[in-house]
Coordinates of C-alpha atoms and ligand atoms in Angstrom, one line a residue:
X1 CA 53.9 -33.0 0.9
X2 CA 55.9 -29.7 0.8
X3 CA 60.1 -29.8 0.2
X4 CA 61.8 -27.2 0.9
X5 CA 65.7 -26.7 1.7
X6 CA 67.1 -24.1 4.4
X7 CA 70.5 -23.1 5.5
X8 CA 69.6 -23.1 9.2
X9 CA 66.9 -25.0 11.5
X10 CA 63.4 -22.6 11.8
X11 CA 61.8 -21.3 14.6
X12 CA 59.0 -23.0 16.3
X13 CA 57.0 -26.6 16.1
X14 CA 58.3 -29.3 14.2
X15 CA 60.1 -32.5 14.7
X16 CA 63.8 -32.5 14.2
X17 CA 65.1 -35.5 12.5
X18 CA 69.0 -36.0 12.9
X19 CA 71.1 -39.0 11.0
X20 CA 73.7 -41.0 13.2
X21 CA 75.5 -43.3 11.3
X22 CA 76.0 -46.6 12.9
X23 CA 77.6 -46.5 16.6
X24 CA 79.1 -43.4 15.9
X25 CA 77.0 -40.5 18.4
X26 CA 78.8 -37.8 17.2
X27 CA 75.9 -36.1 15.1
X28 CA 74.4 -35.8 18.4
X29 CA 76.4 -33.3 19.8
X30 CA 74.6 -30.5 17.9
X31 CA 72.5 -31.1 20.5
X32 CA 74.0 -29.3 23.9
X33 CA 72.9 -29.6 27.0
X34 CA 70.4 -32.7 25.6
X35 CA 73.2 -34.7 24.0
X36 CA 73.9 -37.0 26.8
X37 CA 70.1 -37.8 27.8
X38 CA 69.9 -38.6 24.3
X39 CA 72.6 -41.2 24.0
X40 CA 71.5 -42.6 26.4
X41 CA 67.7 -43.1 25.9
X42 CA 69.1 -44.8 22.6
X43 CA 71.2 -47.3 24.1
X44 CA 68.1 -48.3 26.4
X45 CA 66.2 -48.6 23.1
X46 CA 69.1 -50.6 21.9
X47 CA 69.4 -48.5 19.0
X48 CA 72.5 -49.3 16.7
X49 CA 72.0 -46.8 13.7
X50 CA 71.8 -49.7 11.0
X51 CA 70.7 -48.4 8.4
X52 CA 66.8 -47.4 7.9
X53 CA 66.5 -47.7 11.8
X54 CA 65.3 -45.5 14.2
X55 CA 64.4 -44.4 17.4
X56 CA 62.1 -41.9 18.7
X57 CA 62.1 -39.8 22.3
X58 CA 61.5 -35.8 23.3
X59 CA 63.9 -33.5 24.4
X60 CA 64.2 -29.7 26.0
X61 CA 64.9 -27.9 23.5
X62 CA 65.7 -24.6 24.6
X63 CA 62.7 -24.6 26.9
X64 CA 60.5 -26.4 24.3
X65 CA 59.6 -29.8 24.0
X66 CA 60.1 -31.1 20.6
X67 CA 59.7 -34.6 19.3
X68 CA 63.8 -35.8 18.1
X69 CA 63.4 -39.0 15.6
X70 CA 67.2 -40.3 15.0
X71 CA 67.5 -42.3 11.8
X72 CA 70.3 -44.7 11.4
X73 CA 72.3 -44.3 8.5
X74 CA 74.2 -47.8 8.5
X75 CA 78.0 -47.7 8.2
X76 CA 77.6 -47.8 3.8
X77 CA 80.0 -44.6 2.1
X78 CA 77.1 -44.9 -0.9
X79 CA 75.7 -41.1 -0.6
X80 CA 72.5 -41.6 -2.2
X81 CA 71.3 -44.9 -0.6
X82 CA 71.9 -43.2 2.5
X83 CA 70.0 -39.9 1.7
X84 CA 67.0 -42.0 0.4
X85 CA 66.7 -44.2 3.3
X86 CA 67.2 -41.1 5.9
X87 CA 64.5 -39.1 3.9
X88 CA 62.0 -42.0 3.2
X89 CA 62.4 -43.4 7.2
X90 CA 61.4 -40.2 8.7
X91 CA 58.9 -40.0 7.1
X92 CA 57.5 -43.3 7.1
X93 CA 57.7 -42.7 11.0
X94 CA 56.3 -39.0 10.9
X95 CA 53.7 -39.2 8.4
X96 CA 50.8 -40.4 10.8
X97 CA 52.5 -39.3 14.2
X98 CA 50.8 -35.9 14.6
X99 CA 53.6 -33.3 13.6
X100 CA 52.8 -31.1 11.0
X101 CA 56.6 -30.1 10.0
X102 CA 60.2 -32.3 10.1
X103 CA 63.1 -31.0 9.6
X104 CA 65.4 -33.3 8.6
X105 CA 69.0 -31.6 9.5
X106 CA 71.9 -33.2 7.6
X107 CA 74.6 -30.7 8.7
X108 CA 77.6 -33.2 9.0
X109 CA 76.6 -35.8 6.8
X110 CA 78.8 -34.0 3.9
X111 CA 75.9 -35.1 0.9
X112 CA 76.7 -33.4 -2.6
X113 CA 74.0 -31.4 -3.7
X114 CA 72.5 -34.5 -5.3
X115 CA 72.1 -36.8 -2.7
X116 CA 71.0 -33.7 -0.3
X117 CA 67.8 -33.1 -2.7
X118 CA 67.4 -37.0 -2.6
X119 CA 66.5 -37.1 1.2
X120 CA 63.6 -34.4 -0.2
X121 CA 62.3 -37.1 -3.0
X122 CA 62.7 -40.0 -0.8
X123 CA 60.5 -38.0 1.7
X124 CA 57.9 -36.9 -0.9
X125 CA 57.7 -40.7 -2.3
X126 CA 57.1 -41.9 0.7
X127 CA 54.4 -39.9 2.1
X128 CA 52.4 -40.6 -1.4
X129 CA 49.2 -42.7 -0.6
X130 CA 45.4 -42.8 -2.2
X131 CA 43.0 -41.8 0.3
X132 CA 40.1 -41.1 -2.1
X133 CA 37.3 -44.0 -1.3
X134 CA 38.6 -44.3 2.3
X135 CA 35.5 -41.9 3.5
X136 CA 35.9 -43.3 7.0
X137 CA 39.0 -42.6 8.0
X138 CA 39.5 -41.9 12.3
X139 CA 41.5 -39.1 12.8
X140 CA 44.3 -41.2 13.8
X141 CA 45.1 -42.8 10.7
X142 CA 44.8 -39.3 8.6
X143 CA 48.1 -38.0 7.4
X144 CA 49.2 -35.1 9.6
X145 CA 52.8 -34.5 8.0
X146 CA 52.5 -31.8 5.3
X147 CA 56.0 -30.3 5.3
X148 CA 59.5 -31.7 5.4
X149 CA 62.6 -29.0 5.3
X150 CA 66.1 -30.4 4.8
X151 CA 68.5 -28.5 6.4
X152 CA 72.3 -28.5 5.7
X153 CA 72.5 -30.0 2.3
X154 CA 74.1 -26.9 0.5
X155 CA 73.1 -24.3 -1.3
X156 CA 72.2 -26.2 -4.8
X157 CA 70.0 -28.8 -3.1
X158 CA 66.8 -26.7 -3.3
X159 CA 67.3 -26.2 -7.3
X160 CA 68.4 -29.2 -8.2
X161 CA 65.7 -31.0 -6.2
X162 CA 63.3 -29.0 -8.2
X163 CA 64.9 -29.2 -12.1
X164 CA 65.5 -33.1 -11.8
X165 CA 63.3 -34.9 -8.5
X166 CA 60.2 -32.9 -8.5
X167 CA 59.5 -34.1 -11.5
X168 CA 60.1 -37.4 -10.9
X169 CA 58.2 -37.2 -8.0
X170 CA 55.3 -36.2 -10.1
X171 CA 55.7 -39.0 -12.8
X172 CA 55.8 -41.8 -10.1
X173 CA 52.7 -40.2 -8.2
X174 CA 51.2 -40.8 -12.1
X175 CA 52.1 -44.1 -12.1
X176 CA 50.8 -45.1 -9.1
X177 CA 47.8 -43.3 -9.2
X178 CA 46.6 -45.5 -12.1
X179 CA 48.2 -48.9 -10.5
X180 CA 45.9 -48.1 -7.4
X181 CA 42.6 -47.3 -9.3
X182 CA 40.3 -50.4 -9.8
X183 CA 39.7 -51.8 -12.8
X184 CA 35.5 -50.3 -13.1
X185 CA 37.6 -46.7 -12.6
X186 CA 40.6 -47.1 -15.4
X187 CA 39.7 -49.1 -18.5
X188 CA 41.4 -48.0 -21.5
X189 CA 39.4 -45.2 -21.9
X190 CA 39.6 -43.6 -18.9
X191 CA 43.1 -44.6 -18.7
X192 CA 43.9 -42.1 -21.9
X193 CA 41.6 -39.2 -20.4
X194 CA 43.2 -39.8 -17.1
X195 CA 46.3 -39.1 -18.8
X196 CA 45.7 -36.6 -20.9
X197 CA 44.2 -34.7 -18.1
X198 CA 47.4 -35.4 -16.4
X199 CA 50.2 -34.2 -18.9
X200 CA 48.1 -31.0 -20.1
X201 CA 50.5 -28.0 -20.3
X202 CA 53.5 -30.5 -20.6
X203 CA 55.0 -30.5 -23.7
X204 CA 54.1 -34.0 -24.6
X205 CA 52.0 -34.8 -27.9
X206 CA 49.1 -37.6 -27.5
X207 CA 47.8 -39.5 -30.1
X208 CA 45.1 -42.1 -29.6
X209 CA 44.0 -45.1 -31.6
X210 CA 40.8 -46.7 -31.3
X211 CA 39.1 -50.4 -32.6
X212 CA 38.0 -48.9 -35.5
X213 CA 41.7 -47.7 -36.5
X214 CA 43.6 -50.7 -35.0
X215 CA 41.2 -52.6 -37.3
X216 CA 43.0 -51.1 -40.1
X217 CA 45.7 -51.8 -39.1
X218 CA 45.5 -55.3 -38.8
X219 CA 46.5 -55.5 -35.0
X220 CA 44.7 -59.1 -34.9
X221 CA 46.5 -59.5 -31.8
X222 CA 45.7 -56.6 -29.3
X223 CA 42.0 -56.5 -30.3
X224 CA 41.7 -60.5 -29.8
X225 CA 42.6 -60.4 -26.6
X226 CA 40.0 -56.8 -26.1
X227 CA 37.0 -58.7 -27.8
X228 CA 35.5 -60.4 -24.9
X229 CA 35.2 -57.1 -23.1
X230 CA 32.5 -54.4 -23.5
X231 CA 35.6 -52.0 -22.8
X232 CA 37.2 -51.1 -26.1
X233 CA 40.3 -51.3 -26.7
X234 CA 42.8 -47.7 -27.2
X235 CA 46.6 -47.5 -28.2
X236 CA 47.6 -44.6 -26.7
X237 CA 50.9 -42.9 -28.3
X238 CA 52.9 -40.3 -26.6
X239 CA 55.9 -38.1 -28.0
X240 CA 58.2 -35.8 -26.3
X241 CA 60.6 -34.4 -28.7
X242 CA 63.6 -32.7 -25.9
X243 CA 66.3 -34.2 -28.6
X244 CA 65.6 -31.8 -31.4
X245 CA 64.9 -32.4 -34.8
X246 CA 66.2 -35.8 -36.8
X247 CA 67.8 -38.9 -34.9
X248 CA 65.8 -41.8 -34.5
X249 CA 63.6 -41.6 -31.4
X250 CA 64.2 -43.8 -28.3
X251 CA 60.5 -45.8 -27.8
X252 CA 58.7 -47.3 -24.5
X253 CA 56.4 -49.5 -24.9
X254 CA 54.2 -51.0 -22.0
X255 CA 51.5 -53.8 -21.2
X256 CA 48.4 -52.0 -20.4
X257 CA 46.1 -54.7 -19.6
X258 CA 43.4 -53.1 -17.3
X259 CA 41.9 -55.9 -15.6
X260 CA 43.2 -59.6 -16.7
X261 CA 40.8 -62.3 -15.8
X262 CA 42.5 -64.6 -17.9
X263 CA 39.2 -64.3 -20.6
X264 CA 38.0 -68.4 -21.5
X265 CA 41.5 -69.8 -19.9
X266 CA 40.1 -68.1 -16.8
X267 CA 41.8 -67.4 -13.3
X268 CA 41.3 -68.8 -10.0
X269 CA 39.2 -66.4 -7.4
X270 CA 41.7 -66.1 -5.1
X271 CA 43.9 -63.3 -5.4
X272 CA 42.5 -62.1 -8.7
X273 CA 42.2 -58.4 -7.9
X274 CA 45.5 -58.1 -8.1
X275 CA 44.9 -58.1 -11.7
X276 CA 44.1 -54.5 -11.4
X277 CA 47.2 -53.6 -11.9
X278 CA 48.4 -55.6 -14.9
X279 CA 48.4 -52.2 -16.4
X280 CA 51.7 -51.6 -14.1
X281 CA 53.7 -51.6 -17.4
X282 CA 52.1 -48.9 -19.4
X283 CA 51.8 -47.0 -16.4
X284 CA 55.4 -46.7 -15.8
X285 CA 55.4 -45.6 -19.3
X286 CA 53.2 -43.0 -18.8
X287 CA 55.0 -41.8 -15.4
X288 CA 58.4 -41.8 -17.4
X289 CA 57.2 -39.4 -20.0
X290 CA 55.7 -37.3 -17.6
X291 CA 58.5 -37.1 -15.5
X292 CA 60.7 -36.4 -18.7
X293 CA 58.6 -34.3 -20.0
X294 CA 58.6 -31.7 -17.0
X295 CA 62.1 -31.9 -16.4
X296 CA 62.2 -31.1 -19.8
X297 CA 64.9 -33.9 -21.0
X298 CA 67.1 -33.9 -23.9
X299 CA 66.0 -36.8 -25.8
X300 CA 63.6 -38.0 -28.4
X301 CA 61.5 -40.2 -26.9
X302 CA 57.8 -41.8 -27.8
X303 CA 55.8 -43.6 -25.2
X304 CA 53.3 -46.6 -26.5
X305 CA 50.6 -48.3 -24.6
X306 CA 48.5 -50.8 -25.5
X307 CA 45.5 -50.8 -23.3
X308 CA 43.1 -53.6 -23.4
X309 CA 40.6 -55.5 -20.8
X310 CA 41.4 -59.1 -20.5
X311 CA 37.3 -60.7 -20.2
X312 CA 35.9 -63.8 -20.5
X313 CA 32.4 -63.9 -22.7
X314 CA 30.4 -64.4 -25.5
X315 CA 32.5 -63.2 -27.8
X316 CA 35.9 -63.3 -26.2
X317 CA 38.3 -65.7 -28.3
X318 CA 38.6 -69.0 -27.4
X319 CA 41.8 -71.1 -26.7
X320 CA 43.1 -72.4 -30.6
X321 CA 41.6 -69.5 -31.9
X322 CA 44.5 -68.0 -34.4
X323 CA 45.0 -64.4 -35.0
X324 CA 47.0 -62.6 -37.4
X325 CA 49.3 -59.5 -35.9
X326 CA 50.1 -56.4 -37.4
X327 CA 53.4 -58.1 -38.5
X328 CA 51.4 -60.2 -41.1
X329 CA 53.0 -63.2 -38.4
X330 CA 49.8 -65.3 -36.9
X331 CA 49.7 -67.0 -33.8
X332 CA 47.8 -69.8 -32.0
X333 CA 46.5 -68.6 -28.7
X334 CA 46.4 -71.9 -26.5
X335 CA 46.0 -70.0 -23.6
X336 CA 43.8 -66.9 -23.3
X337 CA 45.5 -65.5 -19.9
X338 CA 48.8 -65.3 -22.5
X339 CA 47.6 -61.9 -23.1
X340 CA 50.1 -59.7 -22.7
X341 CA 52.6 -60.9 -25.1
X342 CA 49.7 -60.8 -28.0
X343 CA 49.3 -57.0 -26.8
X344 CA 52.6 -55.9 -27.1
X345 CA 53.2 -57.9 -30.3
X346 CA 51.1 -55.5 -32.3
X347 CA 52.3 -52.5 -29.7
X348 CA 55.7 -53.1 -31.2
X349 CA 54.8 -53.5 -34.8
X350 CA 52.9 -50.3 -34.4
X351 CA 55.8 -48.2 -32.9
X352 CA 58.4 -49.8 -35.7
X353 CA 56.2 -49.0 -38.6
X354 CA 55.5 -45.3 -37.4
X355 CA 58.7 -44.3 -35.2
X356 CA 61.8 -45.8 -36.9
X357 CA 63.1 -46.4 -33.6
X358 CA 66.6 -47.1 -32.6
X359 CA 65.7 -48.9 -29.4
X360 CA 62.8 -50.3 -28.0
X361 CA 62.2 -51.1 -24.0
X362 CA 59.4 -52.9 -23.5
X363 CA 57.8 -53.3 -20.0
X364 CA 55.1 -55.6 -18.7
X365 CA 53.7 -57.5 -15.7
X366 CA 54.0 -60.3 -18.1
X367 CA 54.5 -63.3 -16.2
X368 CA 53.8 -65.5 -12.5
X369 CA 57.1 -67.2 -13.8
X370 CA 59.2 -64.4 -13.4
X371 CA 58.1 -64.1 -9.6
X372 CA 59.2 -67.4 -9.4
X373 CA 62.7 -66.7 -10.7
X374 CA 63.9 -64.0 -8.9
X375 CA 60.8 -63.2 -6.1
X376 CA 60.3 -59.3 -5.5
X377 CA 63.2 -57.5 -5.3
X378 CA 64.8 -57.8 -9.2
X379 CA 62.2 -56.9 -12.7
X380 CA 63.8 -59.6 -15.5
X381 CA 65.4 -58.4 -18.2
X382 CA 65.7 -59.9 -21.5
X383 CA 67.8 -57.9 -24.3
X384 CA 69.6 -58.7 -27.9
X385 CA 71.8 -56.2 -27.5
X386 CA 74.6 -56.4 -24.6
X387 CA 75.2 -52.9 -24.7
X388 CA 71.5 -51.9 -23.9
X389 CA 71.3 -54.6 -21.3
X390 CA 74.8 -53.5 -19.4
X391 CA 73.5 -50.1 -19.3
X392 CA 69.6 -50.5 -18.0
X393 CA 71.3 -52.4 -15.4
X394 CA 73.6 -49.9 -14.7
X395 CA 70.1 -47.4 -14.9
X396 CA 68.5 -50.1 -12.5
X397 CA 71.0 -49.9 -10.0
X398 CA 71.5 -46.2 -9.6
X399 CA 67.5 -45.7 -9.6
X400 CA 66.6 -48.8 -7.5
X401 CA 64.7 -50.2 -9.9
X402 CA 66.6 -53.5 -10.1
X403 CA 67.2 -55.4 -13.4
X404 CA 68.4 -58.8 -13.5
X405 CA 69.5 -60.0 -16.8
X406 CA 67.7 -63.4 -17.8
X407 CA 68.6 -65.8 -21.0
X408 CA 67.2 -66.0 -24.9
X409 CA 67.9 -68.6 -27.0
X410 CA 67.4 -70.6 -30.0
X411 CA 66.5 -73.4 -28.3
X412 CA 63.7 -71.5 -26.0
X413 CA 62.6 -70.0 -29.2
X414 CA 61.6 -73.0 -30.8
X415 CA 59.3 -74.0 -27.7
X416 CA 56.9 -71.8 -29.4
X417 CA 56.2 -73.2 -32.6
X418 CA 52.8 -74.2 -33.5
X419 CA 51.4 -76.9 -35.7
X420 CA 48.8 -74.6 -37.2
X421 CA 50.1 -71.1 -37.2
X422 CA 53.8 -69.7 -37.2
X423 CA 54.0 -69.7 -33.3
X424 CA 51.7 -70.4 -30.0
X425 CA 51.2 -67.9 -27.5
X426 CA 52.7 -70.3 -24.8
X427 CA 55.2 -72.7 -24.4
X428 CA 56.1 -75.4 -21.4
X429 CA 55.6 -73.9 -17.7
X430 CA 59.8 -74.8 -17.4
X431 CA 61.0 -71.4 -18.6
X432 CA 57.5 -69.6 -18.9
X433 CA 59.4 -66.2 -18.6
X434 CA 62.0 -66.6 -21.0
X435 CA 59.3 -68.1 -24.0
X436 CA 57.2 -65.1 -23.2
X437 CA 60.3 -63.2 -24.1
X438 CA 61.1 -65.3 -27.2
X439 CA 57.5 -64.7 -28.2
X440 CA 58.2 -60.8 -28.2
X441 CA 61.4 -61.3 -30.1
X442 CA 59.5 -62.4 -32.9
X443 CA 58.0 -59.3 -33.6
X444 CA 61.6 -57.1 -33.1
X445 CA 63.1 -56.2 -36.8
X446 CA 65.8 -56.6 -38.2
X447 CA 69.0 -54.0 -36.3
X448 CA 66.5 -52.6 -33.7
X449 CA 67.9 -52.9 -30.1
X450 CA 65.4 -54.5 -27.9
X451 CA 65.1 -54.9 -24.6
X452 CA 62.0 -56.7 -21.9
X453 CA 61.4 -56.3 -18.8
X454 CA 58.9 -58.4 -17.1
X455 CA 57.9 -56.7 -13.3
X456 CA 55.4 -58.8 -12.4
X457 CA 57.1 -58.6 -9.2
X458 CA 57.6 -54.9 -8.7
X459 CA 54.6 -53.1 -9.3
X460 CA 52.7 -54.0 -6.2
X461 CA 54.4 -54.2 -3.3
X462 CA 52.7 -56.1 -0.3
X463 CA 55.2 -54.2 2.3
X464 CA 56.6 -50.8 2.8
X465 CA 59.9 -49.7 1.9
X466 CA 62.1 -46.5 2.1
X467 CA 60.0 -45.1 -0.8
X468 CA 57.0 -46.6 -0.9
X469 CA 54.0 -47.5 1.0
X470 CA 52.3 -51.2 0.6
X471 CA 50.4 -51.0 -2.4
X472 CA 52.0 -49.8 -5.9
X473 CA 55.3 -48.8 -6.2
X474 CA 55.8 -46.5 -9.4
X475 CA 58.6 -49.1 -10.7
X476 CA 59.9 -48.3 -14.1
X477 CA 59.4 -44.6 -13.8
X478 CA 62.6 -44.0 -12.2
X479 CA 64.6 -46.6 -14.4
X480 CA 63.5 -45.4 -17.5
X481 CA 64.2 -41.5 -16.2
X482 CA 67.8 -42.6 -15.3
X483 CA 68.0 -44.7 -18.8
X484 CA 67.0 -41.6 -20.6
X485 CA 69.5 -39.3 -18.0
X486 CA 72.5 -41.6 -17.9
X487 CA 72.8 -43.0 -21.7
X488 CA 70.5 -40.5 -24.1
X489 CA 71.1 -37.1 -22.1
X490 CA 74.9 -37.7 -21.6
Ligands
BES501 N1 49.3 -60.8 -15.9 C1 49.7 -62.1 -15.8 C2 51.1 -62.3 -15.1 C3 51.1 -62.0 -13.7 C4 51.0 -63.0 -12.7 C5 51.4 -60.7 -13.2 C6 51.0 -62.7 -11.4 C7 51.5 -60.4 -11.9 C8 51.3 -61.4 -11.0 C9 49.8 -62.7 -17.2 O1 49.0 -62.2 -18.2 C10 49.5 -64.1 -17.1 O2 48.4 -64.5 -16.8 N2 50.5 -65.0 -17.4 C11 50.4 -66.4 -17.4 C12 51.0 -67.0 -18.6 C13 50.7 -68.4 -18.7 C14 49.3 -68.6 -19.1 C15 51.6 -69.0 -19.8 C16 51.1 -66.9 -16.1 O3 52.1 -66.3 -15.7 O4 50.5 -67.7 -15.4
MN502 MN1 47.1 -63.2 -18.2
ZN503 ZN1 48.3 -60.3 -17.8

C-alpha cells in the first residue's frame, strides 16, 4: 500500500473518504451541491458517526460519480485514536471494494502533524495481509486498494510519517510475516535467515548461536526443551547501537518457540495449530529492532531470541527429567508444555552475562492462564521495578498495545520449589501466570530491572480491528518502539 500526503484533493478516480464526528454533519458541507442528498442517505442508513462507523453511497461529483465512504469519528477529543480508527476503517471498507485510490481528506479535523501521519499508518497496517499460498483466489476477494492519500493534515505529515511510522509499519509487517508462516516454513533456522534477509542494509548487528555453542554454554534449559525435535535449536542476538558508545544497553528478550506441541506432556488436537505462533514473542522482538533500526533511534538496544521447536519423541525429555540452566540453577520439568519459561531462563542468563544490561523486557505467549485473567484485549505484565512497570504502561497505552500490571510475590514464588532440584517448571493451575513469572524471576540478577509480559492473548487475533486483519497482530512491536521513543530517546 502507497501513503502519500497532499495539500489538496487530486484529479480523477478514487474514492473520497471524509470523517464526521458523531451527529455533527458539518464536515459535509465541503461537499456543495451533494451535501444535503448526503445527509440524508445517512440518516436512512441510520448512521450516527460513533466512532469506527461508517457508511458508504455515491455522489455527482462535479459530473463524476465517485464512491464517498464517511467514517465516524465518535465524539472522543483523543487526536490519535481518532486518526487511527479513521485511517484503519477506510480502509478496512476499501481494501476489497474495487477502488484503486482513497483519499482520505481530513481538512477540518485540526490533527497535529502526528496524528495526521497516523491516519497513513493506520491505513498501511490495516491493508497488511499474506496472500502467498492462497493460489486460488476469485478476483473478488484480491486486494484492489493500492494507494491511500491523506489530504489536509499539514505540511509536516508527509515527513514525519516517513522518519517515525514507515518504519514501524515495516517492523510490524516483520512481525507478522513470521506469526503467519507455519511451523514446516519458520523453524529456528529459517526464522534467523528470514531475518537476516530482512534487516540487511539496516544497521543492525546479528549474531547467531547454535547447539554446538549453547552446549558450551551450559543452556541445559533451552536445548532440553529443542531435543525432541530434528529442528535445532538457534539463539539469535541482535544489536543496534543508536545510543552511542558506553551506557549499559537496554535488552529484549522473546519466546521463540516455533511450533509447541507440548513435547511428552503433549496437547490436545484441537486447536493446536495455533501453536504456530508461540514464536509471537521473539517476533515482536525482531519487528522492534527493525522498526528501530530504520528509524534509526537513539538508544542502545540488543534484541535476544531463543528459538526452539517444542516435539514430542525419542529423545525429547521426559516429565521429572532435571536440567541444569546457564545460571548453574537446575530445575525439575514436571510438565514438558512448560517450555517457555525454561527457554527464556537460559535467554536471560545469556543476555546478562554478555550485555550488562540495565533493563531487561521479556516477552512471551507464555501462558493459557493469562487468557483467562484478562481475555484479549490487555498482555500481563509482571515487573520488580515500579518505575519500569508505570512507564510500559504508559508505552502500552499511547501504542495500543495494552499492558495490565499483574502481581509477584513471595508467597507465589515458593509454589515452585521442587523436592529434587532448586525449583519445578510448574506450579498449581490457581495463578499459572503469575508462577510462570516467578519462575523467570529466578533467573533476573541482582539490580537489573526486569519486566514480563505474557501476550498469549495478543498475538493472534480471531477478529479484525482498526489495524489489523484476523490473523496476527504485530503486538509488542509498537510498545516496545514507544518504550524505546518515550523513556530511552527522551
Ligand atoms: N504456548 C503455551 C501458552 C499458550 C496457550 C499460548 C494458549 C497461547 C495460547 C505454553 O507453552 C503452555 O503450553 N503453557 C501451559 C503451561 C502449563 C503446562 C503450566 C499452559 O498455559 O497450559
Ligand atoms: Mn507449552
Ligand atoms: Zn509455548
Amino acid at each position: 500500500m502507497q501513503i502519500r500526503f497532499a495539500d489538496a484533493r487530486p484529479e480523477g478516480d478514487y474514492a473520497l473518504v471524509l470523517p464526521v464526528a458523531g451527529k455533527d454533519r458539518s464536515a459535509l458541507n465541503a461537499l456543495g451541491a451533494a451535501q444535503p442528498s448526503v445527509v440524508a442517505a445517512l440518516e436512512r442508513q441510520r448512521f450516527d458517526g460513533e466512532a469506527a462507523s461508517a457508511a458508504e453511497l455515491f455522489i455527482d461529483d462535479h459530473g463524476t460519480s465517485r464512491r464517498l465512504l464517511v467514517v465516524g469519528t465518535g465524539n472522543g477529543s483523543d487526536q490519535h485514536d481518532i486518526a487511527e480508527k479513521l485511517g484503519g476503517t477506510a480502509v478496512g471498507r476499501l481494501l476489497t471494494s474495487g477502488e484503486a485510490k482513497a483519499v482520505v481528506d481530513v481538512t477540518g479535523l485540526g490533527l497535529d502533524a502526528d496524528s495526521a501521519a497516523r491516519v497513513g499508518l493506520a491505513a498501511a497496517l490495516r491493508a497488511w495481509r499474506y496472500d502467498r499460498y492462497r493460489t486460488k483466489l476469485k478476483d473478488k476477494q484480491k486486494p484492489t486498494l493500492n494507494e491511500v492519500i491523506v489530504v489536509g493534515g499539514g505540511e509536516a505529515a508527509g515527513q514525519h510519517y516517513m522518519d517515525r511510522w514507515a518504519p514501524v509499519y515495516e517492523g510490524v509487517s516483520l512481525t507478522r510475516e513470521l506469526v503467519t508462516e507455519p511451523a514446516n516454513i519458520i523453524y529456528p533456522e529459517s526464522f534467523v535467515e528470514r531475518v537476516q534477509a530482512s534487516l540487511k542494509g539496516s544497521g543492525v548487528d546479528i549474531e547467531v548461536l547454535n547447539r554446538a555453542a549453547m552446549e558450551k554454554l551450559g543452556m541445559g534449559a533451552l536445548l532440553g526443551v529443542a531435543q525432541g525435535s530434528v529442528r535445532e535449536a538457534r539463539l539469535l542476538i541482535l544489536k543496534w547501537n543508536g545510543g552511542g558508545e558506553g551506557g549499559q544497553p537496554v535488552a529484549f528478550v522473546g519466546k521463540g518457540v516455533t511450533f509447541d506441541t507440548g513435547g511428552i506432556s503433549i496437547k490436545p488436537a484441537a486447536g493446536m495449530e495455533a501453536m504456530k505462533w508461540d514464536m509471537g514473542g521473539a517476533g515482536a522482538v525482531v519487528g522492534a529492532m527493525k522498526a528501530l533500526a530504520l528509524r534509526k533511534a537513539k538508544a542502545n538496544i540488543v534484541g535476544i531470541c531463543g528459538l526452539v521447536e517444542n516435539m514430542p519423541g525419542g529423545n525429547a525429555q521426559r516429565p521429572g527429567d532435571v536440567v541444569t540452566t546457564m545460571s548453574g540453577q537446575t530445575v525439575e520439568v514436571i510438565n514438558t508444555d512448560a517450555e517457555g519459561r525454561l527457554v527464556l531462563a537460559d535467554a536471560i542468563t545469556y543476555v546478562q552475562r554478555n550485555f550488562k544490561p540495565s533493563t531487561i523486557i521479556d516477552l512471551a505467549t507464555l501462558t493459557g492462564a493469562i487468557l483467562i485473567s484478562l481475555g484479549h484485549e490487555w498482555a500481563g505484565l509482571f515487573s520488580n521495578t515500579d518505575e519500569l512497570a508505570e512507564k510500559l504502561q504508559q508505552a502500552g497505552a499511547d501504542s495500543g498495545d495494552k499492558l495490565w500490571r499483574m502481581p509477584l510475590a513471595e508467597p507465589f514464588d515458593r509454589l515452585i520449589d521442587s523436592p529434587i532440584a532448586d525449583m519445578k517448571n510448574v506450579g498449581p493451575r490457581e495463578g499459572g501466570s503469575i508462577t510462570a513469572a516467578q519462575f523467570i524471576q529466578r533467573f533476573v540478577e541482582n539490580g537489573v530491572k526486569w519486566a514480563h509480559i505474557d501476550m498469549a492473548g495478543k498475538a493472534w487475533s480471531d477478529k479484525p480491528s482498526a489495524t489489523y486483519d484476523k490473523g496476527a497482530t504485530g503486538y509488542g512491536v509498537r510498545l516496545l518502539d514507544e518504550y524505546v521513543a518515550e523513556v530511552l530517546e527522551a
